[in-house]
Short mmCIF file of C-alpha atoms in Angstrom, two decimals:
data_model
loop_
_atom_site.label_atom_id
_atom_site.label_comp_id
_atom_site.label_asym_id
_atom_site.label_seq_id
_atom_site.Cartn_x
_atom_site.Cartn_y
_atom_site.Cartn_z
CA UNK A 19 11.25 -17.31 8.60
CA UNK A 20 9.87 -20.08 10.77
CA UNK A 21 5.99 -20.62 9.66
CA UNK A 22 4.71 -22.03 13.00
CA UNK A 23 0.83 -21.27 11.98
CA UNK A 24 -0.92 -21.38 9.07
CA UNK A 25 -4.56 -20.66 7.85
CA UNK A 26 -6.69 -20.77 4.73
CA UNK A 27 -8.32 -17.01 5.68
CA UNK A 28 -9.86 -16.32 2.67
CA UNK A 29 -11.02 -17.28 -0.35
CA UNK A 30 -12.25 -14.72 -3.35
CA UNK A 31 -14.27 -15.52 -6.19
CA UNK A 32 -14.82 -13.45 -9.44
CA UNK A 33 -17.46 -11.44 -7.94
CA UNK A 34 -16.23 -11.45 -4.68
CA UNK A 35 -14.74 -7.87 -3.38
CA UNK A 36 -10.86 -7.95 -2.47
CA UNK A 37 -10.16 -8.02 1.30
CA UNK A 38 -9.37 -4.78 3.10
CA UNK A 39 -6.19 -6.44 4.78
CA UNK A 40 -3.72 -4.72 7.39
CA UNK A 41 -1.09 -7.48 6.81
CA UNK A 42 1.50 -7.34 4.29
CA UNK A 43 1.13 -9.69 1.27
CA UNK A 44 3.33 -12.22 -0.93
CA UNK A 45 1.37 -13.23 -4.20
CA UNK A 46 2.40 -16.19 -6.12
CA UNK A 47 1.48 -16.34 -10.30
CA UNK A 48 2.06 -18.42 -12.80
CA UNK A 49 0.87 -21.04 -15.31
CA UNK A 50 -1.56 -24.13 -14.39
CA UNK A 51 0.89 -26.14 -14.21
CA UNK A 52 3.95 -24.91 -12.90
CA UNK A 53 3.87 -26.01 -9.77
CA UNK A 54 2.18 -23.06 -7.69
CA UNK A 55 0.27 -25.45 -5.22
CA UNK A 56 3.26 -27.43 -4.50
CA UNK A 57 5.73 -24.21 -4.04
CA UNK A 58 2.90 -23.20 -1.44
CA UNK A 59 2.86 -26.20 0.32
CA UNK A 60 6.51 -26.41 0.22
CA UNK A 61 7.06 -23.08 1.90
CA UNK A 62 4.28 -23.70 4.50
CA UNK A 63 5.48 -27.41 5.50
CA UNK A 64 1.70 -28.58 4.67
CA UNK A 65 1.35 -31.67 2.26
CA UNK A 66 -2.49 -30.20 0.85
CA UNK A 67 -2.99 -26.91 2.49
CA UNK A 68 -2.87 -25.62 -1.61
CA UNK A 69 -4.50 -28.01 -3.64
CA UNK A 70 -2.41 -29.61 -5.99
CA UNK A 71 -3.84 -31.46 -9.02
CA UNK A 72 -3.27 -33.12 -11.93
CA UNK A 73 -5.68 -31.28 -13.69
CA UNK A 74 -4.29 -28.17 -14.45
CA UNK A 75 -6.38 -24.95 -14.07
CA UNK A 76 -7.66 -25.99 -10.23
CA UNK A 77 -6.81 -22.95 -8.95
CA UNK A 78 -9.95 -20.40 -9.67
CA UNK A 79 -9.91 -18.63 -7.21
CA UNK A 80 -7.68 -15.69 -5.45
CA UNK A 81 -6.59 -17.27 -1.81
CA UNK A 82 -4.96 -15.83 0.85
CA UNK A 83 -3.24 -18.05 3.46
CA UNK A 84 -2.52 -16.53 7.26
CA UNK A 85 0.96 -17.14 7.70
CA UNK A 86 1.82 -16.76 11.65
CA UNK A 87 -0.88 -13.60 12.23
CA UNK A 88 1.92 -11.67 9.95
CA UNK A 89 1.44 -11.90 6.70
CA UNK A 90 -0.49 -13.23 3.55
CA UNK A 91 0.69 -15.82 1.61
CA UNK A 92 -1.43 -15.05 -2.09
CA UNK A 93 -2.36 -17.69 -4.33
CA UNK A 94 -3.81 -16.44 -7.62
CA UNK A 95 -4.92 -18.18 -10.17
CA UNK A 96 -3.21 -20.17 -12.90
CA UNK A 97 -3.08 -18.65 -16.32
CA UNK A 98 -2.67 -20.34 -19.61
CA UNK A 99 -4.53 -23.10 -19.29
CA UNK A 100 -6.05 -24.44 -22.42
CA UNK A 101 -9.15 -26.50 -21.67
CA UNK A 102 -10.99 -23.68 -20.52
CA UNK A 103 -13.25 -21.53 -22.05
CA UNK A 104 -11.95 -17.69 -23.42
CA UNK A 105 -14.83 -16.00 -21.05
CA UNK A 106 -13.47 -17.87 -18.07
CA UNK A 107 -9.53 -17.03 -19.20
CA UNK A 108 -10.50 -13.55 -19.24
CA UNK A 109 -12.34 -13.60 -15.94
CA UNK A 110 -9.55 -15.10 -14.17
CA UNK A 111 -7.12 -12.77 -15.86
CA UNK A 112 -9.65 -10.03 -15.33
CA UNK A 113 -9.12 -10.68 -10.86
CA UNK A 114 -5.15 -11.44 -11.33
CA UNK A 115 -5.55 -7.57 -13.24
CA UNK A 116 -7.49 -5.90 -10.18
CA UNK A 117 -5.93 -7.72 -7.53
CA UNK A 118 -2.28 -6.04 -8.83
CA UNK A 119 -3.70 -2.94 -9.36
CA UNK A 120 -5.71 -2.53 -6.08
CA UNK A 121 -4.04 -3.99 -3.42
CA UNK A 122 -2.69 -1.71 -0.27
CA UNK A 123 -0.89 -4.29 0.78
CA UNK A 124 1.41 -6.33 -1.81
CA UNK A 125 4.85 -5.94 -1.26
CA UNK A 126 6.27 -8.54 -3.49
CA UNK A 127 4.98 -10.86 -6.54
CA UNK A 128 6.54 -14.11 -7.41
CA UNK A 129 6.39 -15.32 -10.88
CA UNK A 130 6.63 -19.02 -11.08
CA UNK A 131 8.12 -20.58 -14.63
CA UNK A 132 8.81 -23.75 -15.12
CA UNK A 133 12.69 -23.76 -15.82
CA UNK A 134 13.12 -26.40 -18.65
CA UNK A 135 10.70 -24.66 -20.81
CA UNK A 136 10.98 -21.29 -22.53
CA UNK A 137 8.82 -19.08 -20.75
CA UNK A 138 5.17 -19.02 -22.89
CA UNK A 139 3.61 -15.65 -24.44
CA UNK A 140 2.03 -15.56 -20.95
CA UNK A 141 4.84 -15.61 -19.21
CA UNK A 142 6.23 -12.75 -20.60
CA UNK A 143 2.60 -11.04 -20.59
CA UNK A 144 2.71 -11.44 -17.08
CA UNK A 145 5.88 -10.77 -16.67
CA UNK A 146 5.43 -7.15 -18.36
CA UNK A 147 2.34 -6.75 -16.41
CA UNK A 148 3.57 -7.05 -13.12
CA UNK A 149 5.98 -4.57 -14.04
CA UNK A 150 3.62 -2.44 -15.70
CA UNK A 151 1.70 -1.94 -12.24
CA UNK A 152 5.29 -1.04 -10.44
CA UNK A 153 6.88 -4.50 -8.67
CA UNK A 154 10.19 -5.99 -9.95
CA UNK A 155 8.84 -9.58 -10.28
CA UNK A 156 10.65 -12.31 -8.14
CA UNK A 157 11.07 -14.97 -10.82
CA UNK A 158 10.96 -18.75 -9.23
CA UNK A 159 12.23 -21.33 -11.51
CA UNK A 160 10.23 -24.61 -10.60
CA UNK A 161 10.83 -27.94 -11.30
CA UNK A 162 14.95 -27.56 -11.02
CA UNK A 163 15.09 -31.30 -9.75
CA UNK A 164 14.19 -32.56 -13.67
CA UNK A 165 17.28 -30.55 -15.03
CA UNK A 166 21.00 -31.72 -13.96
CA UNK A 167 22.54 -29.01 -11.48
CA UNK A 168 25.22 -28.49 -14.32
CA UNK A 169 22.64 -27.41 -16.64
CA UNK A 170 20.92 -24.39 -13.82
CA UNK A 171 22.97 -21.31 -14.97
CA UNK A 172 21.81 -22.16 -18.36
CA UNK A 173 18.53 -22.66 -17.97
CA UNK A 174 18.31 -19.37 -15.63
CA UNK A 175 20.16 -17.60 -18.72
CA UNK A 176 17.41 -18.59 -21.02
CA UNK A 177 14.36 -17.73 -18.61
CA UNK A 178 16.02 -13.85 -18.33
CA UNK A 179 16.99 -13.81 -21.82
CA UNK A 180 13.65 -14.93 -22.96
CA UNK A 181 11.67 -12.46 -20.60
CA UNK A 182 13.99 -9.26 -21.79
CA UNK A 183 14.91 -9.10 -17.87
CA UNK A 184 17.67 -7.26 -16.26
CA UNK A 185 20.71 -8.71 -14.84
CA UNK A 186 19.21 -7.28 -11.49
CA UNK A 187 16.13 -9.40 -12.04
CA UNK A 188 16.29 -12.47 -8.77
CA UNK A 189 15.68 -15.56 -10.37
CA UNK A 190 15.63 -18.71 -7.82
CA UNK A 191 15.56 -22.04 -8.65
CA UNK A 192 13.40 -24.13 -6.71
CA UNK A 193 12.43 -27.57 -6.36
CA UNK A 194 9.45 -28.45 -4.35
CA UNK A 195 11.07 -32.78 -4.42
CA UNK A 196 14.16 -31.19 -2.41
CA UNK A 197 13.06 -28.14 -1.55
CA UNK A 198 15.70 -26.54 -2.87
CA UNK A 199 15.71 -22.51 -3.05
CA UNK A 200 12.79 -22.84 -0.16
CA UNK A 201 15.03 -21.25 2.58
CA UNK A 202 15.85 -18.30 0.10
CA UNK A 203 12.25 -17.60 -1.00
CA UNK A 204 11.14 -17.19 2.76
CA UNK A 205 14.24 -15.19 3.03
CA UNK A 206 12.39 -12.75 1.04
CA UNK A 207 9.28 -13.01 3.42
CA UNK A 208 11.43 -12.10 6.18
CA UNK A 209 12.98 -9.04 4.21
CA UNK A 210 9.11 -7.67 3.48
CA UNK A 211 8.36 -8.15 7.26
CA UNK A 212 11.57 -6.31 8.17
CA UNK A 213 10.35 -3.49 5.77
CA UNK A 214 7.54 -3.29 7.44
CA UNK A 215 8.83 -2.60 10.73
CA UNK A 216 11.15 0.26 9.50
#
């Protein structure tokens, strides 16, 4: 996939009502602070299209990017984030929840975790859920440039171990600094397109 065009369509709030799209969508999840913004940017070839931060939680709303008139890129918000208060947690997770459930239109989620960590109780959580509402999570392990390449098959061993997922489970490292594992993540765009052209 070539991104040639790129536009910050919409942007939905907590009360806001979901958009009634006719495009197919990508959504992105994941902690605060694993790197979503920067993965977005990454695969768009935009420095601050997705605002990164070095305050974690920035990210409160659901946003959905135009890529090239064909398809949304969807940036929901981070979980996990402790400096914020349990109403607001559950709000966000409350329009993460509906957006899953309701949309026409997702074809595939990513989960982002940070690959020199054990993935968190919400990790896993979201993991489960994702499943729960019928997509085999994508599984992006950021941040591969602060591990040695040597140490990749491990770390990727511990991320599926730790979330109880299948061998058949895709997990791709990624590194936003090289952008390595970008080509293979908008391989996956180009597979949903092709699906929808069948």
């Amino acid at each position: 996939m070539i991104i040639k065009n790129v536009e910050l369509e919409k942007v939905i709030g907590p009360t806001s009502k979901l958009p009634d799209n006719s495009l197919p969508e990508v959504a992105f999840a994941g902690k605060s602070n694993v790197g979503k913004s920067s993965l977005i940017n990454t695969l768009m070839n935009r420095k601050s299209l997705a605002r990164t931060s070095s305050e974690p939680g920035k990210t409160q709303t659901i946003n959905f990017y135009n890529i090239n008139g064909e398809m949304y890129f969807v940036d929901l918000p981070g979980y996990g984030y402790a400096k914020v208060s349990e109403a607001e947690k559950k709000r966000w997770g409350k329009m993460i929840e509906d957006y899953l459930n309701t949309s026409e239109m997702l074809r595939v989620v990513f989960l982002l975790i940070d690959i020199r960590h054990k993935p968190s109780a919400n990790d896993k959580q979201m993991y489960e859920w994702i499943e729960y509402v019928g997509f085999e999570p994508v599984i992006i392990a950021t941040k591969s440039d602060k591990i040695k390449r040597s140490q990749l098959e491990k770390h990727i061993k511990m991320i599926r171990d730790e979330l109880g997922a299948s061998e058949e489970t895709i997990i791709v490292p990624f590194s936003a600094l090289n952008k390595f594992g970008r080509d293979t993540i908008l391989d996956f765009c180009d597979q949903v397109l092709e699906n929808e052209d069948e």
